[in-house]
Short mmCIF file of C-alpha atoms and ligand atoms in Angstrom, two decimals:
data_model
loop_
_atom_site.label_atom_id
_atom_site.label_comp_id
_atom_site.label_asym_id
_atom_site.label_seq_id
_atom_site.Cartn_x
_atom_site.Cartn_y
_atom_site.Cartn_z
CA MET A 1 18.25 93.75 -36.77
CA ASP A 2 15.79 91.10 -35.56
CA LYS A 3 13.14 89.84 -37.98
CA LEU A 4 10.24 91.76 -36.42
CA LYS A 5 12.23 95.02 -36.41
CA THR A 6 13.26 94.61 -40.07
CA LEU A 7 9.73 93.75 -41.17
CA PHE A 8 8.30 96.64 -39.13
CA LYS A 9 10.71 99.14 -40.76
CA ALA A 10 9.85 97.91 -44.25
CA LYS A 11 6.11 98.29 -43.54
CA ALA A 12 6.63 101.71 -41.98
CA ASP A 13 8.61 103.04 -44.98
CA LEU A 14 5.90 101.85 -47.32
CA LEU A 15 3.05 103.42 -45.35
CA SER A 16 4.97 106.62 -44.74
CA ASN A 17 5.24 107.19 -48.50
CA GLU A 18 1.58 106.36 -49.05
CA ILE A 19 0.56 108.87 -46.36
CA LYS A 20 2.67 111.60 -48.00
CA ASP A 21 0.80 111.01 -51.27
CA ILE A 22 -2.60 110.99 -49.52
CA ILE A 23 -1.89 114.33 -47.80
CA LYS A 24 -0.55 115.87 -51.01
CA GLU A 25 -3.56 114.84 -53.06
CA HIS A 26 -6.40 114.98 -50.53
CA GLY A 27 -5.06 117.03 -47.60
CA THR A 28 -7.69 119.77 -47.83
CA LYS A 29 -10.67 117.42 -48.01
CA LYS A 30 -13.08 117.55 -45.03
CA ILE A 31 -13.18 114.36 -42.97
CA GLY A 32 -16.09 115.51 -40.80
CA GLU A 33 -17.73 118.56 -39.33
CA VAL A 34 -17.20 119.38 -35.69
CA GLN A 35 -20.34 120.42 -33.84
CA LEU A 36 -20.45 122.75 -30.84
CA ALA A 37 -21.82 119.93 -28.66
CA GLN A 38 -18.84 117.77 -29.58
CA ILE A 39 -16.29 120.26 -28.26
CA TYR A 40 -18.19 120.45 -24.96
CA GLN A 41 -18.90 116.74 -24.69
CA GLY A 42 -15.59 114.95 -24.71
CA MET A 43 -14.90 115.36 -28.48
CA ARG A 44 -17.17 112.36 -29.07
CA GLY A 45 -17.28 111.34 -32.73
CA ILE A 46 -14.55 113.72 -33.94
CA THR A 47 -12.08 111.89 -36.14
CA GLY A 48 -8.81 113.53 -35.24
CA MET A 49 -5.95 111.06 -35.22
CA VAL A 50 -4.44 108.12 -37.05
CA TYR A 51 -3.89 104.94 -35.03
CA GLU A 52 -2.88 101.95 -37.12
CA THR A 53 -3.10 98.96 -34.79
CA SER A 54 -6.85 98.51 -34.24
CA LEU A 55 -10.24 99.97 -35.14
CA LEU A 56 -13.48 100.05 -33.15
CA ASP A 57 -16.86 99.64 -34.78
CA ALA A 58 -19.80 100.78 -32.64
CA GLN A 59 -21.95 97.79 -33.60
CA GLU A 60 -19.40 95.06 -34.12
CA GLY A 61 -16.68 95.87 -31.57
CA ILE A 62 -12.92 95.85 -31.90
CA ARG A 63 -10.90 94.59 -34.86
CA PHE A 64 -7.14 94.25 -34.58
CA ARG A 65 -5.68 94.86 -38.05
CA GLY A 66 -9.00 93.72 -39.44
CA PHE A 67 -9.39 90.61 -37.25
CA THR A 68 -12.19 90.18 -34.70
CA ILE A 69 -11.50 88.49 -31.36
CA PRO A 70 -12.99 85.10 -32.45
CA GLU A 71 -10.83 85.29 -35.60
CA LEU A 72 -7.74 85.96 -33.49
CA GLN A 73 -8.65 83.00 -31.29
CA ALA A 74 -8.75 80.82 -34.39
CA LYS A 75 -5.74 82.21 -36.26
CA LEU A 76 -3.05 83.29 -33.78
CA PRO A 77 -0.49 80.74 -32.58
CA ARG A 78 -1.04 79.14 -29.16
CA ALA A 79 1.23 77.83 -26.44
CA LYS A 80 1.86 74.06 -26.44
CA GLY A 81 -1.24 72.51 -24.91
CA GLY A 82 -2.91 75.93 -24.61
CA THR A 83 -6.28 76.83 -26.07
CA GLU A 84 -6.06 80.65 -26.19
CA PRO A 85 -4.01 82.92 -28.48
CA LEU A 86 -0.55 84.07 -27.45
CA PRO A 87 -0.38 87.86 -26.93
CA GLU A 88 3.03 87.75 -28.62
CA GLY A 89 1.15 86.89 -31.82
CA LEU A 90 -1.19 89.86 -31.43
CA PHE A 91 1.79 92.18 -30.89
CA TRP A 92 3.39 90.87 -34.10
CA LEU A 93 0.12 91.40 -35.95
CA MET A 94 -0.26 94.97 -34.63
CA MET A 95 3.34 95.76 -35.58
CA THR A 96 3.25 94.34 -39.09
CA GLY A 97 -0.36 93.84 -40.17
CA GLU A 98 0.57 90.19 -40.83
CA LEU A 99 -0.33 87.03 -38.93
CA PRO A 100 2.83 85.53 -37.41
CA SER A 101 3.96 81.94 -37.80
CA GLU A 102 4.43 79.75 -34.73
CA ALA A 103 8.18 80.25 -35.11
CA ASP A 104 7.74 84.06 -35.11
CA THR A 105 5.75 83.98 -31.86
CA ALA A 106 8.17 81.55 -30.24
CA ALA A 107 11.07 83.81 -31.21
CA LEU A 108 9.29 86.82 -29.72
CA SER A 109 8.63 84.93 -26.46
CA ALA A 110 12.34 84.04 -26.28
CA ASP A 111 13.39 87.62 -27.14
CA TRP A 112 11.19 89.13 -24.38
CA SER A 113 12.38 86.51 -21.91
CA GLU A 114 16.00 87.45 -22.68
CA ARG A 115 15.35 91.21 -22.53
CA ALA A 116 13.69 90.84 -19.10
CA LYS A 117 16.91 89.57 -17.54
CA ASN A 118 18.85 91.81 -15.15
CA THR A 119 15.97 94.19 -14.42
CA PRO A 120 17.59 96.83 -12.19
CA GLN A 121 16.97 96.42 -8.46
CA HIS A 122 16.19 100.14 -8.05
CA VAL A 123 12.85 99.49 -9.82
CA PHE A 124 11.75 97.21 -6.99
CA ASN A 125 13.30 99.47 -4.34
CA ALA A 126 11.19 102.36 -5.68
CA ILE A 127 8.04 100.27 -5.16
CA ASP A 128 9.20 99.22 -1.68
CA ALA A 129 9.71 102.88 -0.76
CA LEU A 130 6.01 103.70 -1.24
CA VAL A 131 3.61 103.85 1.67
CA SER A 132 2.15 100.35 2.19
CA ASN A 133 -1.43 101.29 1.30
CA SER A 134 -0.48 102.74 -2.12
CA HIS A 135 -2.91 101.55 -4.76
CA PRO A 136 -1.42 98.76 -6.92
CA MET A 137 -1.73 100.99 -10.00
CA THR A 138 0.34 103.68 -8.25
CA GLN A 139 2.96 101.08 -7.37
CA PHE A 140 2.97 99.75 -10.92
CA VAL A 141 3.38 103.16 -12.54
CA VAL A 142 6.15 104.06 -10.07
CA GLY A 143 7.95 100.84 -11.07
CA VAL A 144 7.62 101.76 -14.75
CA MET A 145 8.85 105.29 -14.06
CA ALA A 146 11.86 103.95 -12.14
CA LEU A 147 12.68 101.79 -15.16
CA GLN A 148 12.84 104.94 -17.31
CA SER A 149 16.51 105.16 -16.29
CA GLU A 150 17.02 102.43 -18.93
CA SER A 151 15.53 104.41 -21.83
CA ILE A 152 17.71 104.06 -24.90
CA PHE A 153 15.66 106.69 -26.76
CA ALA A 154 16.20 109.31 -24.01
CA LYS A 155 19.93 108.56 -23.99
CA LYS A 156 20.31 108.70 -27.75
CA TYR A 157 18.21 111.87 -28.01
CA ALA A 158 20.45 113.54 -25.42
CA GLU A 159 23.50 112.51 -27.46
CA GLY A 160 21.88 113.99 -30.58
CA VAL A 161 20.38 111.59 -33.06
CA ASN A 162 18.88 111.96 -36.53
CA LYS A 163 15.06 112.05 -36.36
CA LYS A 164 14.95 109.34 -39.04
CA ASP A 165 16.32 106.94 -36.43
CA TYR A 166 13.88 107.71 -33.58
CA TRP A 167 11.69 104.73 -34.43
CA SER A 168 14.53 102.28 -33.84
CA PHE A 169 15.17 103.44 -30.26
CA ILE A 170 11.43 103.67 -29.54
CA TYR A 171 11.18 100.08 -30.75
CA GLU A 172 14.03 98.93 -28.47
CA ASP A 173 12.55 100.74 -25.45
CA SER A 174 9.08 99.33 -26.17
CA MET A 175 10.39 95.78 -26.45
CA ASN A 176 12.47 96.12 -23.27
CA LEU A 177 9.57 97.66 -21.36
CA ILE A 178 7.05 95.01 -22.49
CA SER A 179 9.47 92.26 -21.52
CA ARG A 180 9.72 93.56 -17.96
CA ILE A 181 6.08 94.44 -17.35
CA PRO A 182 5.17 90.99 -15.93
CA LEU A 183 8.08 91.30 -13.47
CA ILE A 184 6.98 94.73 -12.22
CA ALA A 185 3.28 93.83 -12.16
CA ALA A 186 3.84 90.53 -10.34
CA TYR A 187 6.22 92.21 -7.90
CA VAL A 188 3.42 94.64 -6.96
CA TYR A 189 1.02 91.74 -6.39
CA ARG A 190 3.35 89.61 -4.27
CA HIS A 191 4.63 92.67 -2.41
CA THR A 192 1.11 93.83 -1.52
CA TYR A 193 -0.76 90.57 -0.99
CA ARG A 194 1.73 87.71 -0.51
CA ASN A 195 4.08 89.00 2.21
CA GLY A 196 6.63 90.06 -0.39
CA LEU A 197 7.47 86.44 -1.27
CA GLN A 198 8.57 86.76 -4.89
CA ILE A 199 8.71 83.96 -7.46
CA SER A 200 11.40 83.52 -10.13
CA SER A 201 10.58 83.54 -13.85
CA ILE A 202 10.52 80.39 -15.95
CA PRO A 203 12.35 81.73 -19.02
CA GLU A 204 11.00 78.98 -21.30
CA LEU A 205 7.39 80.04 -20.68
CA ASP A 206 5.54 82.48 -22.93
CA TRP A 207 5.03 86.08 -21.75
CA ALA A 208 1.51 85.64 -20.29
CA GLY A 209 2.15 82.09 -19.03
CA ASN A 210 5.19 83.30 -17.13
CA PHE A 211 3.18 86.27 -15.81
CA ALA A 212 0.60 83.83 -14.36
CA HIS A 213 3.46 81.84 -12.81
CA LEU A 214 5.07 84.99 -11.32
CA LEU A 215 1.74 85.92 -9.73
CA GLY A 216 1.67 82.47 -8.10
CA PHE A 217 -1.12 80.88 -10.19
CA ASP A 218 0.27 77.86 -12.00
CA GLN A 219 -2.93 76.11 -13.14
CA GLU A 220 -2.83 75.61 -16.92
CA SER A 221 -6.31 77.11 -17.33
CA PHE A 222 -5.25 80.24 -15.43
CA LYS A 223 -2.28 80.59 -17.79
CA ASP A 224 -4.74 80.32 -20.67
CA LEU A 225 -6.95 82.94 -19.03
CA MET A 226 -3.96 85.28 -18.85
CA ARG A 227 -3.18 84.66 -22.54
CA LEU A 228 -6.78 85.50 -23.42
CA TYR A 229 -6.89 88.44 -21.01
CA MET A 230 -3.59 89.92 -22.29
CA THR A 231 -4.86 89.58 -25.86
CA ILE A 232 -8.34 91.08 -25.55
CA HIS A 233 -7.38 94.10 -23.40
CA ALA A 234 -4.40 95.08 -25.55
CA ASP A 235 -5.92 97.73 -27.80
CA HIS A 236 -9.21 99.55 -28.44
CA GLU A 237 -8.29 102.01 -31.20
CA GLY A 238 -6.69 105.37 -30.41
CA GLY A 239 -9.22 107.65 -28.74
CA ASN A 240 -9.70 105.94 -25.38
CA VAL A 241 -8.00 107.68 -22.45
CA SER A 242 -5.04 105.29 -22.02
CA ALA A 243 -4.21 104.98 -25.72
CA HIS A 244 -4.77 108.64 -26.48
CA THR A 245 -2.68 109.76 -23.49
CA THR A 246 0.22 107.49 -24.45
CA HIS A 247 -0.02 108.78 -28.03
CA LEU A 248 -0.23 112.44 -26.93
CA VAL A 249 2.66 112.28 -24.47
CA GLY A 250 4.73 110.32 -26.99
CA SER A 251 4.13 113.04 -29.57
CA ALA A 252 6.28 115.37 -27.44
CA LEU A 253 9.06 112.78 -27.91
CA SER A 254 8.73 111.64 -24.31
CA ASP A 255 10.21 108.13 -24.33
CA PRO A 256 8.04 104.96 -24.14
CA TYR A 257 8.45 104.65 -20.34
CA LEU A 258 7.15 108.19 -19.75
CA SER A 259 4.41 107.88 -22.38
CA TYR A 260 3.13 104.49 -21.22
CA ALA A 261 3.21 105.53 -17.54
CA ALA A 262 1.14 108.61 -18.43
CA GLY A 263 -1.37 106.47 -20.30
CA MET A 264 -1.67 104.06 -17.38
CA ASN A 265 -2.46 106.92 -15.00
CA GLY A 266 -5.47 107.45 -17.24
CA LEU A 267 -6.32 103.75 -17.23
CA ALA A 268 -6.45 104.00 -13.42
CA GLY A 269 -9.59 106.18 -13.61
CA PRO A 270 -12.91 104.53 -12.55
CA LEU A 271 -14.65 105.47 -15.81
CA HIS A 272 -11.91 103.61 -17.72
CA GLY A 273 -9.78 100.62 -16.62
CA LEU A 274 -10.41 100.90 -12.89
CA ALA A 275 -14.00 99.88 -13.65
CA ASN A 276 -12.88 96.22 -13.45
CA GLN A 277 -12.17 96.57 -9.72
CA GLU A 278 -15.33 98.64 -9.25
CA VAL A 279 -17.48 95.84 -10.68
CA ILE A 280 -16.33 93.27 -8.11
CA LYS A 281 -16.49 95.84 -5.31
CA TRP A 282 -20.04 96.73 -6.34
CA ILE A 283 -21.11 93.06 -6.54
CA GLY A 284 -19.53 92.45 -3.12
CA HIS A 285 -21.52 95.33 -1.58
CA MET A 286 -24.68 94.08 -3.26
CA GLN A 287 -24.19 90.54 -1.89
CA LYS A 288 -23.55 91.91 1.59
CA GLU A 289 -26.53 94.25 1.56
CA LEU A 290 -28.88 91.57 0.22
CA GLY A 291 -27.43 88.87 2.49
CA THR A 292 -26.95 86.40 -0.37
CA GLU A 293 -24.12 85.31 -2.65
CA THR A 294 -26.58 84.51 -5.43
CA PRO A 295 -29.11 87.35 -5.75
CA ASN A 296 -32.05 86.82 -8.10
CA GLY A 297 -33.09 89.18 -10.90
CA ASP A 298 -35.56 91.17 -8.77
CA GLN A 299 -33.00 91.71 -6.03
CA ILE A 300 -30.37 92.84 -8.54
CA ALA A 301 -32.87 95.22 -10.17
CA GLU A 302 -33.63 96.84 -6.81
CA TYR A 303 -29.91 97.26 -6.09
CA VAL A 304 -29.25 98.76 -9.53
CA LYS A 305 -32.06 101.28 -9.00
CA LYS A 306 -30.57 102.22 -5.63
CA THR A 307 -27.13 102.68 -7.23
CA LEU A 308 -28.63 105.00 -9.83
CA ALA A 309 -30.73 106.88 -7.23
CA ASP A 310 -27.53 107.47 -5.22
CA GLY A 311 -26.07 109.25 -8.27
CA LYS A 312 -23.53 106.53 -9.08
CA VAL A 313 -22.79 104.66 -12.28
CA VAL A 314 -23.36 100.93 -12.70
CA PRO A 315 -19.77 99.82 -13.27
CA GLY A 316 -19.02 97.63 -16.28
CA TYR A 317 -21.95 98.99 -18.30
CA GLY A 318 -21.95 101.63 -21.03
CA HIS A 319 -19.33 102.79 -23.50
CA ALA A 320 -18.37 106.00 -25.27
CA VAL A 321 -18.28 104.32 -28.71
CA LEU A 322 -19.70 100.77 -28.53
CA ARG A 323 -23.46 100.33 -28.93
CA LYS A 324 -23.66 96.54 -28.46
CA THR A 325 -22.42 93.96 -25.96
CA ASP A 326 -18.64 94.21 -25.98
CA PRO A 327 -17.14 91.17 -27.78
CA ARG A 328 -14.46 91.20 -25.07
CA PHE A 329 -17.27 90.51 -22.56
CA THR A 330 -18.50 87.67 -24.77
CA ALA A 331 -15.01 86.15 -25.11
CA GLN A 332 -14.71 86.04 -21.33
CA GLN A 333 -18.23 84.64 -20.98
CA ASP A 334 -17.32 81.85 -23.42
CA PHE A 335 -14.18 81.10 -21.38
CA ALA A 336 -16.30 80.92 -18.21
CA LYS A 337 -18.88 78.63 -19.86
CA LYS A 338 -16.04 76.27 -20.72
CA HIS A 339 -14.08 76.36 -17.46
CA MET A 340 -16.45 77.36 -14.62
CA PRO A 341 -20.11 77.25 -15.67
CA ASP A 342 -21.35 76.75 -12.09
CA ASP A 343 -19.25 79.39 -10.35
CA PRO A 344 -21.58 81.55 -8.18
CA MET A 345 -19.81 84.87 -8.91
CA VAL A 346 -19.76 84.15 -12.64
CA ASN A 347 -23.46 83.26 -12.52
CA THR A 348 -24.17 86.52 -10.71
CA VAL A 349 -22.35 88.41 -13.50
CA TRP A 350 -24.59 86.64 -16.03
CA LYS A 351 -27.71 87.44 -14.00
CA ILE A 352 -26.63 91.10 -13.88
CA PHE A 353 -26.22 90.94 -17.68
CA GLU A 354 -29.87 89.82 -17.97
CA THR A 355 -31.10 92.49 -15.56
CA VAL A 356 -29.15 95.72 -16.09
CA PRO A 357 -29.57 96.61 -19.81
CA PRO A 358 -33.38 97.08 -19.74
CA ILE A 359 -33.10 99.26 -16.62
CA LEU A 360 -30.40 101.48 -18.15
CA GLN A 361 -32.33 101.59 -21.41
CA SER A 362 -35.46 102.76 -19.60
CA LEU A 363 -33.61 105.88 -18.37
CA GLY A 364 -33.53 107.14 -21.93
CA LYS A 365 -30.23 109.01 -21.66
CA ILE A 366 -27.64 106.22 -21.64
CA LYS A 367 -26.41 105.62 -25.17
CA ASN A 368 -25.16 102.08 -24.55
CA PRO A 369 -26.89 99.93 -21.89
CA TRP A 370 -24.74 96.87 -22.67
CA PRO A 371 -21.79 95.41 -20.72
CA ASN A 372 -18.21 96.38 -21.53
CA VAL A 373 -15.00 94.37 -21.01
CA ASP A 374 -14.83 95.21 -17.30
CA ALA A 375 -18.21 93.67 -16.43
CA HIS A 376 -16.83 90.14 -16.63
CA SER A 377 -13.09 90.08 -15.99
CA GLY A 378 -13.08 90.21 -12.17
CA ALA A 379 -15.39 87.21 -11.74
CA LEU A 380 -12.96 84.98 -13.68
CA LEU A 381 -10.09 86.10 -11.47
CA VAL A 382 -12.12 85.55 -8.28
CA HIS A 383 -12.79 81.98 -9.43
CA TYR A 384 -9.04 81.24 -9.45
CA GLY A 385 -8.52 82.84 -6.04
CA LEU A 386 -7.17 86.18 -7.30
CA LYS A 387 -9.67 88.05 -5.14
CA GLU A 388 -7.73 91.26 -4.41
CA TYR A 389 -9.80 93.44 -6.73
CA GLU A 390 -7.68 96.56 -6.32
CA TYR A 391 -5.06 94.70 -8.33
CA TYR A 392 -7.24 94.05 -11.39
CA THR A 393 -6.41 97.24 -13.27
CA VAL A 394 -2.71 96.31 -13.20
CA LEU A 395 -3.57 93.25 -15.32
CA PHE A 396 -5.42 95.52 -17.76
CA ALA A 397 -2.37 97.82 -17.82
CA ALA A 398 0.01 94.95 -18.59
CA SER A 399 -2.09 93.98 -21.59
CA ARG A 400 -2.64 97.57 -22.75
CA ALA A 401 1.14 97.98 -23.07
CA LEU A 402 1.07 95.81 -26.19
CA GLY A 403 -1.34 98.04 -28.10
CA VAL A 404 -0.19 101.49 -26.99
CA LEU A 405 3.51 100.67 -27.44
CA ALA A 406 2.99 99.07 -30.86
CA SER A 407 1.17 102.28 -31.80
CA LEU A 408 3.94 104.43 -30.37
CA CYS A 409 6.42 102.61 -32.64
CA TRP A 410 4.15 103.39 -35.57
CA SER A 411 3.73 107.06 -34.61
CA ARG A 412 7.51 107.59 -34.55
CA ALA A 413 8.10 105.49 -37.67
CA LEU A 414 5.58 107.67 -39.51
CA ASN A 415 7.11 110.78 -37.98
CA PHE A 416 3.78 112.09 -36.66
CA PRO A 417 4.20 115.62 -35.28
CA ILE A 418 3.58 116.90 -31.77
CA GLU A 419 -0.18 116.81 -31.09
CA ARG A 420 -1.73 120.18 -30.45
CA PRO A 421 -5.48 120.59 -31.09
CA LYS A 422 -7.10 124.02 -30.83
CA SER A 423 -9.25 124.98 -27.86
CA VAL A 424 -11.64 127.91 -27.50
CA THR A 425 -13.21 129.74 -24.58
CA THR A 426 -16.95 129.98 -23.98
CA ASP A 427 -16.57 133.75 -24.52
CA ASN A 428 -15.33 132.97 -28.06
CA VAL A 429 -18.31 130.68 -28.56
CA LYS A 430 -20.82 133.28 -27.29
CA ALA A 431 -19.32 135.97 -29.52
CA TRP A 432 -19.53 133.64 -32.53
CA LEU A 433 -23.16 132.81 -31.67
CA LYS A 434 -23.92 136.55 -31.68
CA GLY A 435 -22.53 136.76 -35.22
CA GLU A 436 -19.01 137.98 -34.52
CA ASP A 437 -16.18 136.48 -36.55
CA ALA A 438 -15.14 133.13 -35.18
CA ILE A 439 -11.48 132.87 -34.23
CA TRP A 440 -11.39 129.43 -35.81
CA ASP A 441 -12.49 130.58 -39.28
N1 CMX B 1 -24.50 103.78 -15.13
C1 CMX B 1 -25.16 104.92 -14.86
N2 CMX B 1 -25.16 105.98 -15.69
C2 CMX B 1 -24.50 105.86 -16.86
C3 CMX B 1 -23.82 104.68 -17.21
C4 CMX B 1 -23.83 103.61 -16.29
N3 CMX B 1 -23.17 102.48 -16.52
N4 CMX B 1 -23.27 104.86 -18.43
C5 CMX B 1 -23.57 106.11 -18.83
N5 CMX B 1 -24.31 106.73 -17.87
C6 CMX B 1 -24.81 108.10 -17.85
C7 CMX B 1 -23.63 109.07 -17.98
O1 CMX B 1 -23.00 109.26 -16.70
C8 CMX B 1 -24.33 110.30 -18.52
O2 CMX B 1 -25.04 110.89 -17.46
P1 CMX B 1 -25.23 112.50 -17.35
O3 CMX B 1 -25.92 112.91 -18.61
O4 CMX B 1 -26.05 112.66 -16.12
O5 CMX B 1 -23.85 113.08 -17.25
C9 CMX B 1 -25.36 109.70 -19.47
O6 CMX B 1 -25.58 108.34 -19.03
C10 CMX B 1 -24.93 109.65 -20.93
O7 CMX B 1 -23.70 108.96 -21.01
P2 CMX B 1 -23.25 108.23 -22.34
O8 CMX B 1 -23.15 109.24 -23.42
O9 CMX B 1 -24.11 107.04 -22.58
O10 CMX B 1 -21.80 107.65 -21.92
P3 CMX B 1 -20.40 108.41 -21.94
O11 CMX B 1 -19.81 108.25 -23.29
O12 CMX B 1 -20.50 109.79 -21.38
O13 CMX B 1 -19.57 107.54 -20.87
C11 CMX B 1 -18.75 105.59 -19.84
C12 CMX B 1 -19.09 106.25 -21.18
C13 CMX B 1 -18.06 104.26 -20.13
C14 CMX B 1 -17.76 106.48 -19.08
C15 CMX B 1 -20.04 105.38 -19.03
O14 CMX B 1 -20.89 104.50 -19.74
C16 CMX B 1 -19.81 104.87 -17.63
O15 CMX B 1 -19.57 105.67 -16.73
N6 CMX B 1 -19.88 103.50 -17.42
C17 CMX B 1 -19.57 102.92 -16.12
C18 CMX B 1 -18.07 102.88 -15.89
C19 CMX B 1 -17.42 101.84 -16.76
O16 CMX B 1 -17.84 100.70 -16.86
N7 CMX B 1 -16.31 102.22 -17.43
C20 CMX B 1 -15.49 101.28 -18.22
C21 CMX B 1 -15.56 101.52 -19.72
C22 CMX B 1 -14.67 100.56 -20.47
C23 CMX B 1 -13.22 100.84 -20.22
O17 CMX B 1 -12.74 101.92 -20.63
O18 CMX B 1 -12.53 100.03 -19.57
#
């Protein structure tokens, strides 16, 4: 067994026993009270699942195993000459709760590079077979689904395997899938926007550095952007649509390919990960309508009011849990201040940041008027010439694999059961409001 797998199993056995004791001693304690509004309004605020890899605080933002993004930037190993953390290091941290050494991250880079070899051709043929205007996220998910033929878990389950061993095959599938995600994602990009001219991997590069290379962007600072990008988008606790869907589908013992693909179909929604493409599309329309690349605050305010009057959302703003500026926005802003402080698109994003929150706040109904991760990411990509905004969610999806698959390993290692919350009908609710016995009592 490789070092990460051995360490992961030891941690999982330990936690599994602790959880058994917690349930035995405290299992009947109430962890919260569900209100009627919560069951009608997206289950907001209901604590209903365990997700070990990260935790979101409404005021402070995301912590990965207790570490904030600036702490990760300081503590995780970097590529030689690089200034941003390696996503391999974050994956190790999410899997074990421990910060990896440089040797651990280097070994993981080499392991993923090796596992990515001999990706079956039928994966790329499946993408080629799609109609040419298929959205990049559709192409990406089809590629992942085609790769499901390689699932070790599905094969072993069909042969009949002891449930105690599920975690091991989920681990192998997750590692194999993560290793090949840059290949599938870059294939979609080159296939759609670069006349199908594909680029070969550089096996010695780290996972995100090689991904940048496969896309056709070899500047060192773009590689660093990808390392940062793949780190900050990886995980956002368990309740968001992509993480929760992966977790839910995985709970039926669907293998990691099926579970991750399901989650990424959720990420492709405009209220979730697709918002990163919507932001650049929206800014592009604003620039066109106003006839300027660098609108001032008053012009932006007018355009925002028009967007709202047309019954649309302002993309990149608001969040279901966060109540402050997203630290993932700030991390990207810091990167931009360092690498491209005079870029017109980046400056427009900053001007929007000055202008939008007070307008949203003044409406009185929006719980979080501050920018989320998607408000900034596109502008950085545009700066480097990656202007095809319909592709942006694929980058988010590549990163999100690290968090949702690390969590899937944990869910199987802890033997979490199939997820099956209770639903009610409005007739049940009305009867209960009239004083009849509630079916949930
Ligand atoms: N622009 C306009 N209206 C907004 C808004 C925004 N950015 N954010 C919230 N609202 C509206 C909601 O649509 C809702 O309106 P109704 O009462 O008319 O239905 C009202 O304000 C209250 O919403 P909320 O409780 O503050 O927010 P929700 O938890 O329901 O939704 C989110 C959260 C992210 C879907 C929402 O803020 C939104 O649509 N933002 C724009 C899309 C976006 O950026 N999504 C990306 C989120 C991050 C990610 O997952 O990648």
